[in-house]
Coordinates of C-alpha atoms and ligand atoms in Angstrom, one line a residue:
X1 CA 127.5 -13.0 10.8
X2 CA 125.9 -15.3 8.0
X3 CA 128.0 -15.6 5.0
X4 CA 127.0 -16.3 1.1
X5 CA 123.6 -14.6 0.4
X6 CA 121.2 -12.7 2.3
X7 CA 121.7 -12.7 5.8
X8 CA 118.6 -10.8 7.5
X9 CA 117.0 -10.7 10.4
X10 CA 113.5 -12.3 10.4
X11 CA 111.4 -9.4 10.6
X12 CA 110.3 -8.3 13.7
X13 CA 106.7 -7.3 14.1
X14 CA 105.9 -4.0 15.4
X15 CA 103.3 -3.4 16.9
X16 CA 101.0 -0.7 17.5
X17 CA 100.2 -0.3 21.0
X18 CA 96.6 1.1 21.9
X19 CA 97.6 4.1 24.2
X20 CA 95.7 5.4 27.4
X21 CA 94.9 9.3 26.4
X22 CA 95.3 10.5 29.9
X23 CA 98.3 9.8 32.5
X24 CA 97.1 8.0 35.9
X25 CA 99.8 10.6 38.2
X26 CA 97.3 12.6 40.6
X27 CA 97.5 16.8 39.6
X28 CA 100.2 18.1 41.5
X29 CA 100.6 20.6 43.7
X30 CA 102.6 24.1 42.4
X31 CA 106.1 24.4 43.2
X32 CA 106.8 20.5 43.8
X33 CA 109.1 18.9 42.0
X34 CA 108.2 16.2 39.6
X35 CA 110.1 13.0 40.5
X36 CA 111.6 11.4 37.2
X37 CA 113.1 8.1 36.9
X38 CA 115.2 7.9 34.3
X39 CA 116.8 4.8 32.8
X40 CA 119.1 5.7 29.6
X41 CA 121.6 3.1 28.3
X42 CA 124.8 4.9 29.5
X43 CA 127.0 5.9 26.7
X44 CA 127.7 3.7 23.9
X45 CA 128.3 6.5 21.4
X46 CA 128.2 10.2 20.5
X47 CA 124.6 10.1 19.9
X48 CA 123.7 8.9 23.3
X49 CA 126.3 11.2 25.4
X50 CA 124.6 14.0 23.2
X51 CA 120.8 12.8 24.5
X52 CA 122.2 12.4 28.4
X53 CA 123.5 15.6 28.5
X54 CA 119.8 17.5 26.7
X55 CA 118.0 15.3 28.9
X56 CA 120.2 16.7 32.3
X57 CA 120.1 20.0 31.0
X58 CA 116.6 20.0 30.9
X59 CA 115.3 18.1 33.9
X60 CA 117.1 20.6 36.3
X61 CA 115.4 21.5 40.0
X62 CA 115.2 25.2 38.5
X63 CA 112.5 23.8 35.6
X64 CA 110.9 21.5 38.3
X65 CA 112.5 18.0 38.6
X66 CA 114.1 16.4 40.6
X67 CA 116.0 13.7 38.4
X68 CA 116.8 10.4 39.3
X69 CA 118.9 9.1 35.9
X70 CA 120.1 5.4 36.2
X71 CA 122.6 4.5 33.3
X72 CA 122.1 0.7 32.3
X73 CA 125.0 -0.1 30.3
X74 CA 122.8 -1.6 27.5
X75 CA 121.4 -4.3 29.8
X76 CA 118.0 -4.9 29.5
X77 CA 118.3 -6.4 33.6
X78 CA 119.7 -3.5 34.5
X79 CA 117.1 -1.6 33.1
X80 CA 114.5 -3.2 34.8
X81 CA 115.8 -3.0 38.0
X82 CA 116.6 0.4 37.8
X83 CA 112.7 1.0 36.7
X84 CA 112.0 -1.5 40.4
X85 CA 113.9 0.9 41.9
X86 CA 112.0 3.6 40.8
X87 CA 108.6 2.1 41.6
X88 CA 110.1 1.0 45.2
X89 CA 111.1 5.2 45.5
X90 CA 107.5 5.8 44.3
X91 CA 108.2 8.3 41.8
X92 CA 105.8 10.6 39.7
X93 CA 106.9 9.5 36.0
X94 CA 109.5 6.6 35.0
X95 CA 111.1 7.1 31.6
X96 CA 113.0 4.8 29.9
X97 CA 115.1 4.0 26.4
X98 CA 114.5 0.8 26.0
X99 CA 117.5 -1.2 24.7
X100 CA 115.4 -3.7 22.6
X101 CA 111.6 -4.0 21.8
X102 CA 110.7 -6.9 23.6
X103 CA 110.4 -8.3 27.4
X104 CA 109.1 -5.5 29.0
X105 CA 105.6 -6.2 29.4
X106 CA 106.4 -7.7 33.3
X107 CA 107.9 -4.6 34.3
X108 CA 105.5 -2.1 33.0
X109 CA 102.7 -4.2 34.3
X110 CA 104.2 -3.7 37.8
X111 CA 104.6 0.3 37.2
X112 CA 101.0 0.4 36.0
X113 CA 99.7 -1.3 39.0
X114 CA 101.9 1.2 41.1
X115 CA 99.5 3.9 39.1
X116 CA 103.0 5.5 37.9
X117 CA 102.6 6.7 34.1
X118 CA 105.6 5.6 31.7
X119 CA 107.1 7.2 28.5
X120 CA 109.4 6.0 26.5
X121 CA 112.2 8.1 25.5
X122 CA 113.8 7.5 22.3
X123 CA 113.5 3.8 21.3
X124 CA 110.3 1.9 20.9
X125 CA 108.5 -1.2 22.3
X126 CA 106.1 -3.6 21.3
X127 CA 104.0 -5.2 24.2
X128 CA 100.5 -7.1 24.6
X129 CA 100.2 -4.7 27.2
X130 CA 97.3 -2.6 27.3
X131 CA 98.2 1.2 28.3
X132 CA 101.8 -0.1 28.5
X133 CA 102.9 3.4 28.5
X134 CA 101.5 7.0 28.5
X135 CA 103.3 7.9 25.7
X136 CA 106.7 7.9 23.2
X137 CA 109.2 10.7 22.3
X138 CA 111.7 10.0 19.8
X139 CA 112.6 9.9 16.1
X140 CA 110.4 7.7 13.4
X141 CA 113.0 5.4 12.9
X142 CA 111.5 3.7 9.8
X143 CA 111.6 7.0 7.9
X144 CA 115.2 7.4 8.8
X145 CA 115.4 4.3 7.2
X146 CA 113.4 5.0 4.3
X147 CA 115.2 8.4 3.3
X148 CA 118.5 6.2 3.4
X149 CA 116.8 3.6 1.0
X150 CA 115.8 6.3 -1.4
X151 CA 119.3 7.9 -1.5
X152 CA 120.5 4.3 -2.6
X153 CA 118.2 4.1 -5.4
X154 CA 118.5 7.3 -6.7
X155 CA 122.7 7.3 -6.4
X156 CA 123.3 3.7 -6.6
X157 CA 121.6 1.7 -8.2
X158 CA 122.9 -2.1 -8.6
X159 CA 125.0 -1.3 -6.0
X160 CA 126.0 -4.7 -3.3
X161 CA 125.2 -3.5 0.0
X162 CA 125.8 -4.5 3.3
X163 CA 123.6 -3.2 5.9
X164 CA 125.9 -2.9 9.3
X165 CA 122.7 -3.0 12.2
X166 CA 122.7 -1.7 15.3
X167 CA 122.0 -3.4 18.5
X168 CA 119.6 -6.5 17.1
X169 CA 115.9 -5.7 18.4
X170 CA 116.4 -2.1 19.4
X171 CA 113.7 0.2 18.0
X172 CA 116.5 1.7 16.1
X173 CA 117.7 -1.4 14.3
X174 CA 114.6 -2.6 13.5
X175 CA 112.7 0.3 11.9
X176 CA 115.6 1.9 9.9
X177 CA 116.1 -1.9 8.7
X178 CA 112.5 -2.2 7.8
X179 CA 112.3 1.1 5.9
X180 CA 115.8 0.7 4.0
X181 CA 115.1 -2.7 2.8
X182 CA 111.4 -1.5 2.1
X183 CA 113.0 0.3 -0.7
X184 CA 116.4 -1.1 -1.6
X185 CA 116.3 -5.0 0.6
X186 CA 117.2 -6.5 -2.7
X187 CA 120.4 -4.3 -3.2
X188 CA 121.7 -6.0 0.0
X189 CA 123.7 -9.2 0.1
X190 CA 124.3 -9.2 3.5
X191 CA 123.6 -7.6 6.8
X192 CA 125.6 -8.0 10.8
X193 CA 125.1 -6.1 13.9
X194 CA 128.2 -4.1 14.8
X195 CA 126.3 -2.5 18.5
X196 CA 126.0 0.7 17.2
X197 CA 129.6 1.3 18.3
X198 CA 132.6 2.4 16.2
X199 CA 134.7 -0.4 16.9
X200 CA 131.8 -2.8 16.4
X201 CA 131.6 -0.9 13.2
X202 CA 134.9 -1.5 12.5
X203 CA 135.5 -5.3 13.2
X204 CA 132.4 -6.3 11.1
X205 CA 132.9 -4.2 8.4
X206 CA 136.4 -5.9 8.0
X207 CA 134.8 -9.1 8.4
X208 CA 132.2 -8.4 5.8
X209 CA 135.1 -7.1 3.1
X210 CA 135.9 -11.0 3.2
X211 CA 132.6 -12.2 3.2
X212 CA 131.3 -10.5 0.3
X213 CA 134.1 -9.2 -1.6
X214 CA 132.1 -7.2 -4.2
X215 CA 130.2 -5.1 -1.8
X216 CA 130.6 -1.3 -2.9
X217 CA 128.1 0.1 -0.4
X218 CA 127.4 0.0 3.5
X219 CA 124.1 1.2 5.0
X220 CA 125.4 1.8 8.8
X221 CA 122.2 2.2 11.5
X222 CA 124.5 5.1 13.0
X223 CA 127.5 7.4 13.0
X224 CA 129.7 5.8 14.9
X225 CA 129.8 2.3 12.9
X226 CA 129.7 4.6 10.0
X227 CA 132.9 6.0 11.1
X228 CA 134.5 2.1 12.4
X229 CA 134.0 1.6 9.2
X230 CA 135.3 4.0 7.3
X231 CA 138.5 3.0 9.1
X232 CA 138.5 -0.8 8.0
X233 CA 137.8 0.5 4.4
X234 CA 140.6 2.1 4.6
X235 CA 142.7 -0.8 6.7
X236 CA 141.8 -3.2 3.3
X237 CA 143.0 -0.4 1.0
X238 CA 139.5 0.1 -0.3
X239 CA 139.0 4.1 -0.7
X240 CA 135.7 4.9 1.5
X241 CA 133.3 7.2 -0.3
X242 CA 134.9 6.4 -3.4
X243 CA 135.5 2.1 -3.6
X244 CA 132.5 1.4 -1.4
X245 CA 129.9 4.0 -0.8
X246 CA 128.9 4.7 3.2
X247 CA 125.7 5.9 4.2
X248 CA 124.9 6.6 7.6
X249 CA 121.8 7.8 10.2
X250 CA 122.5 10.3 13.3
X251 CA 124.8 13.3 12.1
X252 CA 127.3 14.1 14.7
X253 CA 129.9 16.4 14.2
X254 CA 132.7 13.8 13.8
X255 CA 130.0 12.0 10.5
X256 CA 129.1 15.5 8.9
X257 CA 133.4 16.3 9.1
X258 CA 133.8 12.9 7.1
X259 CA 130.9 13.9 4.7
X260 CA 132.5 16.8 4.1
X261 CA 135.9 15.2 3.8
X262 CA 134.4 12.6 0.6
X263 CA 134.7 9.8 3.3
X264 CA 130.9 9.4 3.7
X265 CA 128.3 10.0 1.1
X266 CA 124.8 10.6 3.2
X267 CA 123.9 11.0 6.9
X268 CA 120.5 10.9 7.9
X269 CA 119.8 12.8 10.5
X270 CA 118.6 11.9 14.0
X271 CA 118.6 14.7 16.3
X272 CA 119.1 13.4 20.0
X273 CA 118.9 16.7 21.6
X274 CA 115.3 16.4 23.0
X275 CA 114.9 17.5 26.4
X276 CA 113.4 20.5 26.5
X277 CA 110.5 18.5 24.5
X278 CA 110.7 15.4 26.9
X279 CA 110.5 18.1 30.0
X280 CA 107.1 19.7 28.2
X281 CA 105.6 16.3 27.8
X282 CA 106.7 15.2 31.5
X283 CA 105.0 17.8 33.3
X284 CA 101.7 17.2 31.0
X285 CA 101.7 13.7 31.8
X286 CA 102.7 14.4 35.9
X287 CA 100.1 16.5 35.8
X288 CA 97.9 14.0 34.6
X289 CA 96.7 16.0 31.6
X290 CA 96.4 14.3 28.0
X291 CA 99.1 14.2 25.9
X292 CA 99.7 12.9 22.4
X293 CA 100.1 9.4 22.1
X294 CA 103.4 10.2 20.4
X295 CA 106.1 13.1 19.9
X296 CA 108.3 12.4 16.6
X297 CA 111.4 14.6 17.0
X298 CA 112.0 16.1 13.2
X299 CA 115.2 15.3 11.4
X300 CA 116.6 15.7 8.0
X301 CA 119.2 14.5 5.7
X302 CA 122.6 15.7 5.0
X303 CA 124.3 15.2 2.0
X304 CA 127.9 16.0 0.3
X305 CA 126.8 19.6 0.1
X306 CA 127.4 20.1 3.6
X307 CA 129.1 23.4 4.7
X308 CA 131.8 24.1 6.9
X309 CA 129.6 25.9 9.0
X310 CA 126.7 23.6 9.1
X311 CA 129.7 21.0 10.2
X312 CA 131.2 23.8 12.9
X313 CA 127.8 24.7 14.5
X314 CA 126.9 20.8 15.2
X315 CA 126.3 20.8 19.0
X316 CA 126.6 17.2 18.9
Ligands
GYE1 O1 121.0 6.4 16.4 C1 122.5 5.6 17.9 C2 122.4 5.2 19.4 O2 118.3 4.9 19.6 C3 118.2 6.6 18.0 O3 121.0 4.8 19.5 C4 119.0 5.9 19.0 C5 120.3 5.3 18.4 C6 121.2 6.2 17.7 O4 123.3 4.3 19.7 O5 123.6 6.3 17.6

């Protein structure tokens, strides 16, 4: 964490990648099963337990897959030896979440020269790869971002904020960072990744109440730092939703309870349960028909309003 003043990431660049409109996998015959190989980033949080679980429910042998689901532990090695594997087993569409942006460009080099079609699930990449990947199904994380920003500058203006970041050069981090501070980056004295975990959440938020004593508001990348630090608000006897502000991106159960409960003042929401979406787009592509170059799964904001019943029917 960098005390006294700004302390940013440089930005990182993303950038668009020219998709192939078709996938390379040959037509398939009816009734086989289309061989997925999934790498996800094994559980770090509610959100991602929520995506696993969408993702197994929908790639079941009784819609047509046979799965193959590796879970990384947030290691980008792991990851790429899991999508090895997957080329070694010679399956008919690798998907991945890619931890961070970058360093991928190896790997996907060797799938396309194994003629097996990628999509990205979730988080985003940038490569110098052409036709990298078939195609990307997840949430615009910059707009996430950017309907964050414009809460802040609507309800808190001149507010100090600290901007708690998820893992450092995941898609996630980086878009909802570039669209909050599009808006609001001059509202925020200083910024730390707390690994979109709660107790990561926790720990820096406690750290940053030293660091910048007069900070009233924190812009957490997800629900579960949201949460952490609600708790070391608390811990340094500063009232959360009330002393210092919390504003937050997923919308879990546990977030929407505390919005309800004053302890958080915005969740933006990003809707992991996907699969049924991500199964549409897998046959497509296994099929070797076209397929958008991207699917943005839709999300919106929740605010103090929120009812018992929106909070109760949460599925996530
Ligand atoms: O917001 C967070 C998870 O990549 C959108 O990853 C996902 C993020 C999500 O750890 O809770």
């Amino acid at each position: 964490m960098r005390r006294g003043g700004r302390g940013l990431l440089p930005a990182v660049l993303a950038v668009a990648v020219a998709l192939a409109p078709a996938a390379c996998g040959a037509p398939r015959e009816d009734g086989d099963a289309v061989r997925v190989g999934f790498s996800q980033l094994s559980a770090e949080g509610s959100w991602r337990a929520a995506n696993t679980a969408s993702v197994r429910a929908a790639l079941t042998p009784e819609h047509g897959f046979d799965l193959r689901l590796s879970e990384d532990e947030q290691k980008q090695e792991g990851q790429v030896a899991a999508l090895r594997r997957f080329i070694a087993e010679d399956v008919d569409v690798i998907a991945f979440s890619p931890v961070v942006e970058d360093g991928w460009d190896q790997v996907l080099r060797e799938a396309r020269d194994a003629g097996i079609p990628v999509v990205l699930v979730d988080r985003s990449i940038t490569t110098a790869l052409p036709d990298a990947y078939v195609t990307r199904i997840g949430a615009d994380f910059r707009a996430e971002g950017r309907r964050a920003g414009r809460w802040v500058l609507r309800n808190a203006p001149g507010a100090e904020v600290f901007e708690l970041q998820g893992t450092l050069g995941s898609g996630a981090q980086v878009g909802r960072q570039e669209g909050f501070d599009a808006l609001v980056g001059d509202a925020v004295v200083g910024a730390a990744t707390g690994g979109f975990t709660r107790a990561g959440g926790r720990d820096v938020t406690a750290a940053a109440l030293e660091a910048w004593p007069g900070l009233d508001l924190v812009f957490a990348h997800n629900d579960d730092m949201a949460l952490g630090a609600v708790e070391a608000l608390r811990a340094a006897g500063r009232r959360p939703g009330v002393d210092v502000r919390v504003v937050s991106v997923d919308g879990t159960r546990d977030a929407l309870r505390a919005l309800a409960a004053g302890d958080l003042d915005l969740v933006v929401e990003c809707d992991p349960q996907f699969g049924d979406q991500l199964a549409r787009v897998l046959r497509r592509v296994a099929a070797g028909e076209d397929v958008p170059a991207s699917t943005t799964v839709p999300g919106g904001v929740f605010d103090r309003s929120v009812t018992a019943e929106q909070v109760a029917a949460r599925a996530y």
